[in-house]
Tab-separated table of C-alpha atoms and ligand atoms in Angstrom:
chain	number	residue	atom	x	y	z
A	1	UNK	CA	31.826	36.081	-23.410
A	2	UNK	CA	34.025	37.452	-20.592
A	3	UNK	CA	36.233	40.439	-21.232
A	4	UNK	CA	39.920	40.760	-20.457
A	5	UNK	CA	41.780	44.041	-20.352
A	6	UNK	CA	45.473	43.994	-21.213
A	7	UNK	CA	47.174	47.252	-20.267
A	8	UNK	CA	50.453	47.877	-22.088
A	9	UNK	CA	51.255	46.582	-25.572
A	10	UNK	CA	54.900	45.477	-25.328
A	11	UNK	CA	56.035	41.832	-25.581
A	12	UNK	CA	54.555	40.952	-22.157
A	13	UNK	CA	51.127	42.453	-22.868
A	14	UNK	CA	50.952	41.011	-26.377
A	15	UNK	CA	51.924	37.568	-25.059
A	16	UNK	CA	49.157	37.763	-22.432
A	17	UNK	CA	46.645	38.881	-25.076
A	18	UNK	CA	47.669	35.980	-27.330
A	19	UNK	CA	46.935	33.398	-24.633
A	20	UNK	CA	43.632	35.035	-23.642
A	21	UNK	CA	42.438	35.174	-27.260
A	22	UNK	CA	43.475	31.557	-27.818
A	23	UNK	CA	41.305	30.616	-24.842
A	24	UNK	CA	38.335	32.291	-26.531
A	25	UNK	CA	38.090	35.466	-24.462
A	26	UNK	CA	37.427	38.949	-25.764
A	27	UNK	CA	40.492	41.134	-25.221
A	28	UNK	CA	40.813	44.900	-25.112
A	29	UNK	CA	44.403	46.096	-25.297
A	30	UNK	CA	45.174	49.620	-24.078
A	31	UNK	CA	48.387	51.579	-24.611
A	32	UNK	CA	49.082	55.245	-24.095
A	33	UNK	CA	51.306	55.413	-27.169
A	34	UNK	CA	49.782	55.806	-30.634
A	35	UNK	CA	51.348	52.489	-31.730
A	36	UNK	CA	52.326	49.251	-29.984
A	37	UNK	CA	55.606	47.665	-28.883
A	38	UNK	CA	57.856	50.643	-29.487
A	39	UNK	CA	60.663	49.277	-27.294
A	40	UNK	CA	60.476	45.931	-29.104
A	41	UNK	CA	60.869	47.808	-32.398
A	42	UNK	CA	63.803	49.784	-30.961
A	43	UNK	CA	65.412	46.509	-29.853
A	44	UNK	CA	65.093	45.466	-33.496
A	45	UNK	CA	67.343	48.339	-34.546
A	46	UNK	CA	70.302	46.482	-33.076
A	47	UNK	CA	69.282	43.115	-34.543
A	48	UNK	CA	66.493	41.950	-32.159
A	49	UNK	CA	67.923	39.246	-30.017
A	50	UNK	CA	64.757	37.337	-29.082
A	51	UNK	CA	66.239	34.578	-26.933
A	52	UNK	CA	69.393	32.666	-26.017
A	53	UNK	CA	69.706	29.188	-27.493
A	54	UNK	CA	70.413	27.255	-24.300
A	55	UNK	CA	68.682	24.690	-22.066
A	56	UNK	CA	66.050	26.038	-19.718
A	57	UNK	CA	68.296	25.364	-16.689
A	58	UNK	CA	70.905	27.734	-18.097
A	59	UNK	CA	68.275	30.392	-18.838
A	60	UNK	CA	66.980	30.102	-15.278
A	61	UNK	CA	70.486	30.240	-13.773
A	62	UNK	CA	71.477	33.292	-15.783
A	63	UNK	CA	68.313	35.199	-14.931
A	64	UNK	CA	68.652	34.035	-11.342
A	65	UNK	CA	65.107	34.794	-10.176
A	66	UNK	CA	63.515	31.621	-8.712
A	67	UNK	CA	59.980	33.008	-9.086
A	68	UNK	CA	60.484	33.044	-12.863
A	69	UNK	CA	61.676	29.427	-13.058
A	70	UNK	CA	58.273	27.779	-13.662
A	71	UNK	CA	57.365	30.435	-16.237
A	72	UNK	CA	60.617	29.887	-18.129
A	73	UNK	CA	60.152	26.127	-17.892
A	74	UNK	CA	56.844	26.579	-19.680
A	75	UNK	CA	58.136	29.034	-22.292
A	76	UNK	CA	61.859	28.621	-22.868
A	77	UNK	CA	64.244	29.387	-25.715
A	78	UNK	CA	62.938	26.505	-27.839
A	79	UNK	CA	59.379	27.801	-27.358
A	80	UNK	CA	60.413	31.317	-28.399
A	81	UNK	CA	61.937	29.873	-31.571
A	82	UNK	CA	58.840	27.770	-32.258
A	83	UNK	CA	56.604	30.779	-31.639
A	84	UNK	CA	58.535	32.914	-34.153
A	85	UNK	CA	58.463	30.004	-36.580
A	86	UNK	CA	54.703	29.737	-36.159
A	87	UNK	CA	54.427	33.370	-37.210
A	88	UNK	CA	56.348	32.562	-40.379
A	89	UNK	CA	59.474	34.374	-39.143
A	90	UNK	CA	62.666	32.404	-39.631
A	91	UNK	CA	65.295	32.760	-36.890
A	92	UNK	CA	68.964	31.818	-36.663
A	93	UNK	CA	71.420	31.288	-33.811
A	94	UNK	CA	74.551	33.455	-33.871
A	95	UNK	CA	77.965	32.224	-32.738
A	96	UNK	CA	77.337	33.449	-29.174
A	97	UNK	CA	74.097	31.446	-28.939
A	98	UNK	CA	71.959	34.545	-29.363
A	99	UNK	CA	68.869	34.007	-31.503
A	100	UNK	CA	67.833	36.601	-34.111
A	101	UNK	CA	65.146	36.806	-36.804
A	102	UNK	CA	66.750	36.260	-40.207
A	103	UNK	CA	65.262	39.650	-41.153
A	104	UNK	CA	67.458	41.150	-38.355
A	105	UNK	CA	64.693	43.555	-37.398
A	106	UNK	CA	61.533	43.519	-35.339
A	107	UNK	CA	58.934	44.981	-37.701
A	108	UNK	CA	58.079	41.854	-39.781
A	109	UNK	CA	57.766	39.764	-36.602
A	110	UNK	CA	55.607	42.406	-34.915
A	111	UNK	CA	53.408	42.737	-38.003
A	112	UNK	CA	52.813	38.973	-38.085
A	113	UNK	CA	52.142	38.922	-34.328
A	114	UNK	CA	49.624	41.771	-34.500
A	115	UNK	CA	47.899	40.088	-37.435
A	116	UNK	CA	47.385	37.027	-35.233
A	117	UNK	CA	45.998	39.328	-32.512
A	118	UNK	CA	43.623	41.009	-34.983
A	119	UNK	CA	40.425	40.002	-33.089
A	120	UNK	CA	41.392	42.114	-30.074
A	121	UNK	CA	40.006	45.568	-29.549
A	122	UNK	CA	42.719	48.243	-29.305
A	123	UNK	CA	42.563	51.559	-27.490
A	124	UNK	CA	45.680	53.507	-28.403
A	125	UNK	CA	46.531	56.888	-26.960
A	126	UNK	CA	44.781	55.858	-23.734
A	127	UNK	CA	46.813	56.241	-20.538
A	128	UNK	CA	45.862	54.191	-17.481
A	129	UNK	CA	45.732	56.627	-14.560
A	130	UNK	CA	44.339	54.579	-11.695
A	131	UNK	CA	42.168	51.895	-10.185
A	132	UNK	CA	38.471	52.605	-9.961
A	133	UNK	CA	36.782	49.856	-8.000
A	134	UNK	CA	36.852	46.700	-10.147
A	135	UNK	CA	37.701	48.806	-13.214
A	136	UNK	CA	40.166	51.432	-14.353
A	137	UNK	CA	40.384	55.099	-15.295
A	138	UNK	CA	42.111	56.323	-18.429
A	139	UNK	CA	43.136	59.689	-19.809
A	140	UNK	CA	42.185	59.631	-23.477
A	141	UNK	CA	42.175	62.202	-26.285
A	142	UNK	CA	38.423	62.533	-25.608
A	143	UNK	CA	38.886	63.048	-21.870
A	144	UNK	CA	38.563	60.721	-18.876
A	145	UNK	CA	37.157	57.234	-19.629
A	146	UNK	CA	36.374	54.253	-17.430
A	147	UNK	CA	36.678	50.590	-18.444
A	148	UNK	CA	35.597	47.593	-16.438
A	149	UNK	CA	36.631	43.998	-17.138
A	150	UNK	CA	36.460	40.506	-15.702
A	151	UNK	CA	40.254	40.343	-15.535
A	152	UNK	CA	43.128	42.754	-16.130
A	153	UNK	CA	46.742	42.095	-17.057
A	154	UNK	CA	49.093	45.004	-16.354
A	155	UNK	CA	52.182	45.010	-18.582
A	156	UNK	CA	53.485	48.564	-18.301
A	157	UNK	CA	57.195	47.734	-18.724
A	158	UNK	CA	60.058	49.125	-16.655
A	159	UNK	CA	61.240	52.664	-16.069
A	160	UNK	CA	63.744	53.387	-18.831
A	161	UNK	CA	63.539	54.800	-22.349
A	162	UNK	CA	60.374	56.669	-21.295
A	163	UNK	CA	59.942	58.063	-24.793
A	164	UNK	CA	59.115	54.527	-25.989
A	165	UNK	CA	56.264	54.261	-23.467
A	166	UNK	CA	57.588	52.700	-20.258
A	167	UNK	CA	57.625	55.901	-18.187
A	168	UNK	CA	56.522	54.313	-14.883
A	169	UNK	CA	53.917	57.027	-14.317
A	170	UNK	CA	51.616	54.247	-13.070
A	171	UNK	CA	53.829	53.796	-10.009
A	172	UNK	CA	52.178	56.285	-7.576
A	173	UNK	CA	48.724	54.749	-8.186
A	174	UNK	CA	50.109	51.284	-7.384
A	175	UNK	CA	51.771	52.614	-4.225
A	176	UNK	CA	48.580	54.383	-3.172
A	177	UNK	CA	46.723	51.085	-3.589
A	178	UNK	CA	49.163	49.559	-1.074
A	179	UNK	CA	50.901	47.318	-3.641
A	180	UNK	CA	54.459	46.643	-2.395
A	181	UNK	CA	57.119	47.899	-4.802
A	182	UNK	CA	60.896	47.505	-4.973
A	183	UNK	CA	62.392	50.829	-6.162
A	184	UNK	CA	63.427	50.814	-9.824
A	185	UNK	CA	67.179	50.905	-10.480
A	186	UNK	CA	69.161	50.803	-13.721
A	187	UNK	CA	70.210	47.420	-15.126
A	188	UNK	CA	72.319	46.819	-18.212
A	189	UNK	CA	73.504	50.377	-17.786
A	190	UNK	CA	76.598	52.336	-18.696
A	191	UNK	CA	78.904	54.069	-16.218
A	192	UNK	CA	79.860	57.750	-16.023
A	193	UNK	CA	83.563	58.638	-16.179
A	194	UNK	CA	85.176	62.076	-15.877
A	195	UNK	CA	87.724	61.526	-18.630
A	196	UNK	CA	90.851	63.609	-19.046
A	197	UNK	CA	91.101	65.272	-22.456
A	198	UNK	CA	93.753	62.715	-23.501
A	199	UNK	CA	91.044	60.099	-23.819
A	200	UNK	CA	88.911	61.986	-26.349
A	201	UNK	CA	90.516	60.343	-29.376
A	202	UNK	CA	89.456	56.932	-28.068
A	203	UNK	CA	85.734	57.625	-27.632
A	204	UNK	CA	83.904	54.879	-29.524
A	205	UNK	CA	86.857	52.480	-29.270
A	206	UNK	CA	86.042	48.871	-28.360
A	207	UNK	CA	88.162	47.268	-25.642
A	208	UNK	CA	88.336	43.600	-26.591
A	209	UNK	CA	89.635	40.364	-25.044
A	210	UNK	CA	89.767	41.729	-21.516
A	211	UNK	CA	88.204	40.737	-18.199
A	212	UNK	CA	86.402	42.844	-15.625
A	213	UNK	CA	86.360	41.962	-11.933
A	214	UNK	CA	83.801	43.402	-9.537
A	215	UNK	CA	82.719	42.167	-6.107
A	216	UNK	CA	84.196	38.709	-6.688
A	217	UNK	CA	82.637	38.244	-10.146
A	218	UNK	CA	84.748	38.005	-13.282
A	219	UNK	CA	83.426	38.472	-16.825
A	220	UNK	CA	85.419	38.199	-20.038
A	221	UNK	CA	84.621	39.933	-23.314
A	222	UNK	CA	84.484	43.502	-24.526
A	223	UNK	CA	83.215	46.961	-23.680
A	224	UNK	CA	83.329	50.395	-25.279
A	225	UNK	CA	84.783	53.764	-24.281
A	226	UNK	CA	82.265	56.563	-24.811
A	227	UNK	CA	82.253	60.298	-24.199
A	228	UNK	CA	79.974	59.674	-21.212
A	229	UNK	CA	82.017	56.803	-19.802
A	230	UNK	CA	81.939	53.033	-20.227
A	231	UNK	CA	79.318	50.976	-22.030
A	232	UNK	CA	78.794	47.587	-23.606
A	233	UNK	CA	77.983	44.011	-22.735
A	234	UNK	CA	80.808	43.476	-20.247
A	235	UNK	CA	79.833	46.529	-18.200
A	236	UNK	CA	76.121	45.653	-18.430
A	237	UNK	CA	76.807	42.114	-17.203
A	238	UNK	CA	78.095	43.496	-13.894
A	239	UNK	CA	75.072	45.753	-13.248
A	240	UNK	CA	73.975	44.058	-9.987
A	241	UNK	CA	77.499	44.300	-8.504
A	242	UNK	CA	78.109	47.837	-9.783
A	243	UNK	CA	74.846	49.052	-8.248
A	244	UNK	CA	76.237	48.154	-4.804
A	245	UNK	CA	79.102	50.610	-5.387
A	246	UNK	CA	81.733	47.838	-5.499
A	247	UNK	CA	84.998	48.897	-7.184
A	248	UNK	CA	85.621	47.779	-10.780
A	249	UNK	CA	88.956	46.378	-11.992
A	250	UNK	CA	90.149	45.764	-15.529
A	251	UNK	CA	92.373	42.801	-16.330
A	252	UNK	CA	94.126	43.796	-19.558
A	253	UNK	CA	95.757	40.372	-20.054
A	254	UNK	CA	93.231	37.760	-18.879
A	255	UNK	CA	95.279	34.917	-20.387
A	256	UNK	CA	98.426	35.702	-18.357
A	257	UNK	CA	99.142	35.548	-14.640
A	258	UNK	CA	100.676	38.548	-12.917
A	259	UNK	CA	103.999	36.648	-12.719
A	260	UNK	CA	103.895	36.002	-16.476
A	261	UNK	CA	103.163	39.675	-17.146
A	262	UNK	CA	106.127	40.620	-14.898
A	263	UNK	CA	108.426	38.101	-16.636
A	264	UNK	CA	107.551	39.424	-20.092
A	265	UNK	CA	108.127	43.021	-19.018
A	266	UNK	CA	111.426	42.104	-17.346
A	267	UNK	CA	112.760	40.701	-20.625
A	268	UNK	CA	112.556	44.110	-22.327
A	269	UNK	CA	115.639	46.389	-22.366
A	270	UNK	CA	115.686	48.738	-19.372
A	271	UNK	CA	116.077	51.864	-21.524
A	272	UNK	CA	113.028	51.081	-23.691
A	273	UNK	CA	110.137	53.579	-23.420
A	274	UNK	CA	107.097	52.523	-21.412
A	275	UNK	CA	104.803	52.479	-24.443
A	276	UNK	CA	107.227	50.274	-26.402
A	277	UNK	CA	107.622	47.884	-23.447
A	278	UNK	CA	103.870	47.542	-23.095
A	279	UNK	CA	103.376	47.059	-26.819
A	280	UNK	CA	106.252	44.656	-27.424
A	281	UNK	CA	105.948	42.590	-24.231
A	282	UNK	CA	102.174	42.480	-23.897
A	283	UNK	CA	100.569	43.845	-27.062
A	284	UNK	CA	99.086	46.705	-25.040
A	285	UNK	CA	98.710	49.809	-27.233
A	286	UNK	CA	96.142	52.407	-28.352
A	287	UNK	CA	93.063	52.672	-26.100
A	288	UNK	CA	94.310	49.936	-23.739
A	289	UNK	CA	97.576	51.796	-23.122
A	290	UNK	CA	95.587	55.025	-22.737
A	291	UNK	CA	93.411	53.392	-20.073
A	292	UNK	CA	96.545	52.322	-18.182
A	293	UNK	CA	97.817	55.911	-18.242
A	294	UNK	CA	94.388	57.316	-17.311
A	295	UNK	CA	93.715	55.088	-14.315
A	296	UNK	CA	97.061	53.505	-13.407
A	297	UNK	CA	99.284	56.438	-12.479
A	298	UNK	CA	101.777	56.279	-10.896
A	299	UNK	CA	102.710	53.238	-12.996
A	300	UNK	CA	105.130	51.934	-10.388
A	301	UNK	CA	103.866	48.372	-10.041
A	302	UNK	CA	103.061	47.716	-13.688
A	303	UNK	CA	102.223	43.967	-13.555
A	304	UNK	CA	99.622	44.491	-10.846
A	305	UNK	CA	98.115	47.467	-12.747
A	306	UNK	CA	97.932	45.356	-15.929
A	307	UNK	CA	96.074	42.620	-14.045
A	308	UNK	CA	93.853	44.809	-11.851
A	309	UNK	CA	93.524	48.354	-13.141
A	310	UNK	CA	90.946	50.264	-11.059
A	311	UNK	CA	88.384	51.821	-13.418
A	312	UNK	CA	87.348	54.961	-11.538
A	313	UNK	CA	83.793	55.902	-12.467
A	314	UNK	CA	81.269	58.229	-10.890
A	315	UNK	CA	78.311	55.851	-10.932
A	316	UNK	CA	75.623	54.570	-13.273
A	317	UNK	CA	74.249	56.530	-16.197
A	318	UNK	CA	70.704	57.833	-15.554
A	319	UNK	CA	67.886	55.318	-15.164
A	320	UNK	CA	66.179	56.446	-18.363
A	321	UNK	CA	69.228	55.440	-20.439
A	322	UNK	CA	69.419	51.895	-19.075
A	323	UNK	CA	68.570	49.036	-21.455
A	324	UNK	CA	66.392	47.567	-18.688
A	325	UNK	CA	65.665	47.958	-14.985
A	326	UNK	CA	65.815	46.094	-11.710
A	327	UNK	CA	62.993	46.510	-9.190
A	328	UNK	CA	59.256	46.825	-9.763
A	329	UNK	CA	56.174	45.116	-8.356
A	330	UNK	CA	57.467	43.052	-5.404
A	331	UNK	CA	57.036	39.279	-5.530
A	332	UNK	CA	55.267	39.452	-2.181
A	333	UNK	CA	52.502	41.469	-3.872
A	334	UNK	CA	51.692	38.561	-6.201
A	335	UNK	CA	50.388	35.023	-5.974
A	336	UNK	CA	51.798	32.108	-8.003
A	337	UNK	CA	49.703	33.115	-11.006
A	338	UNK	CA	51.075	36.692	-10.944
A	339	UNK	CA	47.765	37.992	-9.579
A	340	UNK	CA	47.956	41.040	-7.304
A	341	UNK	CA	46.954	39.815	-3.855
A	342	UNK	CA	45.373	43.209	-3.176
A	343	UNK	CA	43.378	43.166	-6.426
A	344	UNK	CA	41.723	39.826	-7.252
A	345	UNK	CA	41.461	39.290	-11.022
A	346	UNK	CA	44.323	41.732	-11.754
A	347	UNK	CA	47.695	40.367	-12.913
A	348	UNK	CA	51.137	41.822	-13.677
A	349	UNK	CA	53.727	40.719	-16.242
A	350	UNK	CA	56.952	41.728	-17.934
A	351	UNK	CA	59.599	44.204	-16.918
A	352	UNK	CA	57.327	45.927	-14.394
A	353	UNK	CA	57.941	42.916	-12.089
A	354	UNK	CA	60.949	42.756	-9.757
A	355	UNK	CA	63.502	40.789	-11.801
A	356	UNK	CA	66.413	41.681	-13.974
A	357	UNK	CA	68.375	39.859	-16.644
A	358	UNK	CA	71.453	40.450	-18.739
A	359	UNK	CA	71.194	41.377	-22.406
A	360	UNK	CA	71.278	38.472	-24.839
A	361	UNK	CA	67.588	37.728	-25.451
A	362	UNK	CA	66.776	36.997	-21.802
A	363	UNK	CA	64.659	40.132	-21.393
A	364	UNK	CA	62.237	39.456	-24.220
A	365	UNK	CA	62.067	35.748	-23.336
A	366	UNK	CA	61.205	36.432	-19.689
A	367	UNK	CA	58.804	39.267	-20.568
A	368	UNK	CA	56.908	36.932	-22.885
A	369	UNK	CA	57.050	34.008	-20.447
A	370	UNK	CA	55.523	36.123	-17.659
A	371	UNK	CA	52.956	37.586	-20.072
A	372	UNK	CA	51.836	34.120	-21.136
A	373	UNK	CA	51.773	32.920	-17.512
A	374	UNK	CA	49.634	35.869	-16.383
A	375	UNK	CA	47.385	35.479	-19.433
A	376	UNK	CA	46.788	31.816	-18.662
A	377	UNK	CA	46.119	32.487	-14.974
A	378	UNK	CA	43.700	35.285	-15.931
A	379	UNK	CA	41.875	32.931	-18.334
A	380	UNK	CA	41.666	30.291	-15.575
A	381	UNK	CA	40.244	32.941	-13.219
A	382	UNK	CA	37.495	33.888	-15.671
A	383	UNK	CA	36.660	30.295	-16.456
A	384	UNK	CA	36.343	29.475	-12.745
B	1	LIG	C1	67.614	49.892	-26.949
B	1	LIG	C2	67.057	48.612	-26.406
B	1	LIG	C3	67.410	47.412	-26.992
B	1	LIG	C4	66.933	46.202	-26.469
B	1	LIG	N1	67.272	45.037	-27.075
B	1	LIG	C5	66.809	43.866	-26.589
B	1	LIG	C6	67.116	42.637	-27.230
B	1	LIG	O1	67.749	42.599	-28.301
B	1	LIG	N2	66.686	41.486	-26.642
B	1	LIG	C7	65.959	41.485	-25.487
B	1	LIG	O2	65.612	40.399	-24.997
B	1	LIG	N3	65.594	42.638	-24.901
B	1	LIG	C8	65.996	43.822	-25.416
B	1	LIG	N4	65.636	44.993	-24.819
B	1	LIG	C9	64.734	44.950	-23.634
B	1	LIG	C10	63.272	44.629	-24.041
B	1	LIG	O3	62.889	45.426	-25.142
B	1	LIG	C11	62.342	44.885	-22.839
B	1	LIG	O4	62.813	44.169	-21.723
B	1	LIG	C12	60.900	44.467	-23.168
B	1	LIG	O5	60.380	45.279	-24.219
B	1	LIG	C13	59.996	44.582	-21.940
B	1	LIG	O6	58.707	44.199	-22.334
B	1	LIG	P1	57.406	44.693	-21.550
B	1	LIG	O7	56.249	44.262	-22.385
B	1	LIG	O8	57.483	44.277	-20.145
B	1	LIG	O9	57.498	46.282	-21.541
B	1	LIG	P2	57.562	47.359	-22.737
B	1	LIG	O10	58.073	46.733	-23.976
B	1	LIG	O11	58.283	48.520	-22.175
B	1	LIG	O12	56.033	47.729	-22.984
B	1	LIG	C14	55.275	48.430	-22.015
B	1	LIG	C15	54.084	49.082	-22.709
B	1	LIG	O13	53.226	49.654	-21.714
B	1	LIG	C16	52.758	50.920	-22.165
B	1	LIG	N5	52.410	51.729	-20.999
B	1	LIG	C17	53.224	52.141	-19.990
B	1	LIG	N6	52.521	52.866	-19.094
B	1	LIG	C18	51.221	52.903	-19.548
B	1	LIG	C19	50.018	53.509	-19.049
B	1	LIG	N7	49.974	54.204	-17.887
B	1	LIG	N8	48.865	53.354	-19.771
B	1	LIG	C20	48.857	52.642	-20.944
B	1	LIG	N9	49.994	52.059	-21.458
B	1	LIG	C21	51.154	52.187	-20.756
B	1	LIG	C22	53.949	51.467	-22.944
B	1	LIG	O14	53.556	52.483	-23.877
B	1	LIG	C23	54.492	50.211	-23.629
B	1	LIG	O15	53.903	50.027	-24.920
B	1	LIG	C24	66.080	46.214	-25.321
B	1	LIG	C25	65.735	47.430	-24.720
B	1	LIG	C26	66.205	48.617	-25.258
B	1	LIG	C27	65.812	49.915	-24.613
């Protein structure tokens, strides 16, 4: 029997291992953490959104990475649901189309998944430290070890939330081996703001039913004011544009044109206070009014400030805090089966590849789809 090494036990690595085992190959899974899939379990703390219930074309468009299209076509939202179902884990679709396990956490799903992967050999607490010919070197509690294999699937994750395992310490060894990399950058990240002390009482406040405009893109929904700055799905959705340094504008009344905002304000008595005018004409009060004061002064042209308030921030929160990352192993380094051109028989999958996706289940779906794709290509390689 041929042996496959899967390095990294997050959703991508586990998906690769599942395919390799199903094809009858012996699998050894290595992870430097003492337990597997820590980021997957952390994702479960906020409900575990495993996919987005939409046709594959929509998934592909939202992720917007053509190299992933065939992988998503083979393992799309319906397949994720069927896979969870096959593990005896019921899922449901929320009003936004996001799909969650009924249990609303990751541990029962992970337990069932690992039970299915029981035949694989596990080496936990082993850190991959570099290539060694056709095999690999590891730092282990017992010292340096070497493992060889017929095929290898790397699934080391991205470069955020290092404490959960994906610390990107593998990167220099890949660069030394001449594997082209796109620098990691934060995705689905918050922004830093130097708030005035007036804003303190609003930290934690959600800003709902607003739109954000950045570099020609408009997104509608909600975000949150935090001590550090701005967070939440609406901010995360603009990560690619924000990374270019493009200015960010808040539309406080997305359902009204600037002329309608002006007309409503003009109807209020001239001697009315600014806060009463904003509240009575436009329903702008509390944290929304505070944002106008914080970023809109002088409030001379109020309608235009209401429709396009510049949100002055000082850049992205640190990479390690980002929900996910952009960048990673460059597509040019890989063939169609996700095999490293420089390392025949060695494949890459998951967030360590150069793609990014918004939150909403896309990340786990694409990580698993690439894991399965690499696992299948690795099995084909061995069987050839
Ligand atoms: C707070 C939070 C919430 C999230 N919520 C969701 C969600 O609801 N839905 C969603 O779709 N996505 C969510 N995500 C993103 C999702 O969890 C990741 O995109 C996904 O886990 C990536 O899978 P992966 O297998 O590529 O990498 P990872 O899950 O990061 O796994 C990589 C593994 O490789 C191991 N490893 C790394 N380096 C080495 C080494 N040198 N030697 C040995 N092992 C190594 C790590 O220990 C780790 O176990 C969330 C992320 C965070 C941080």
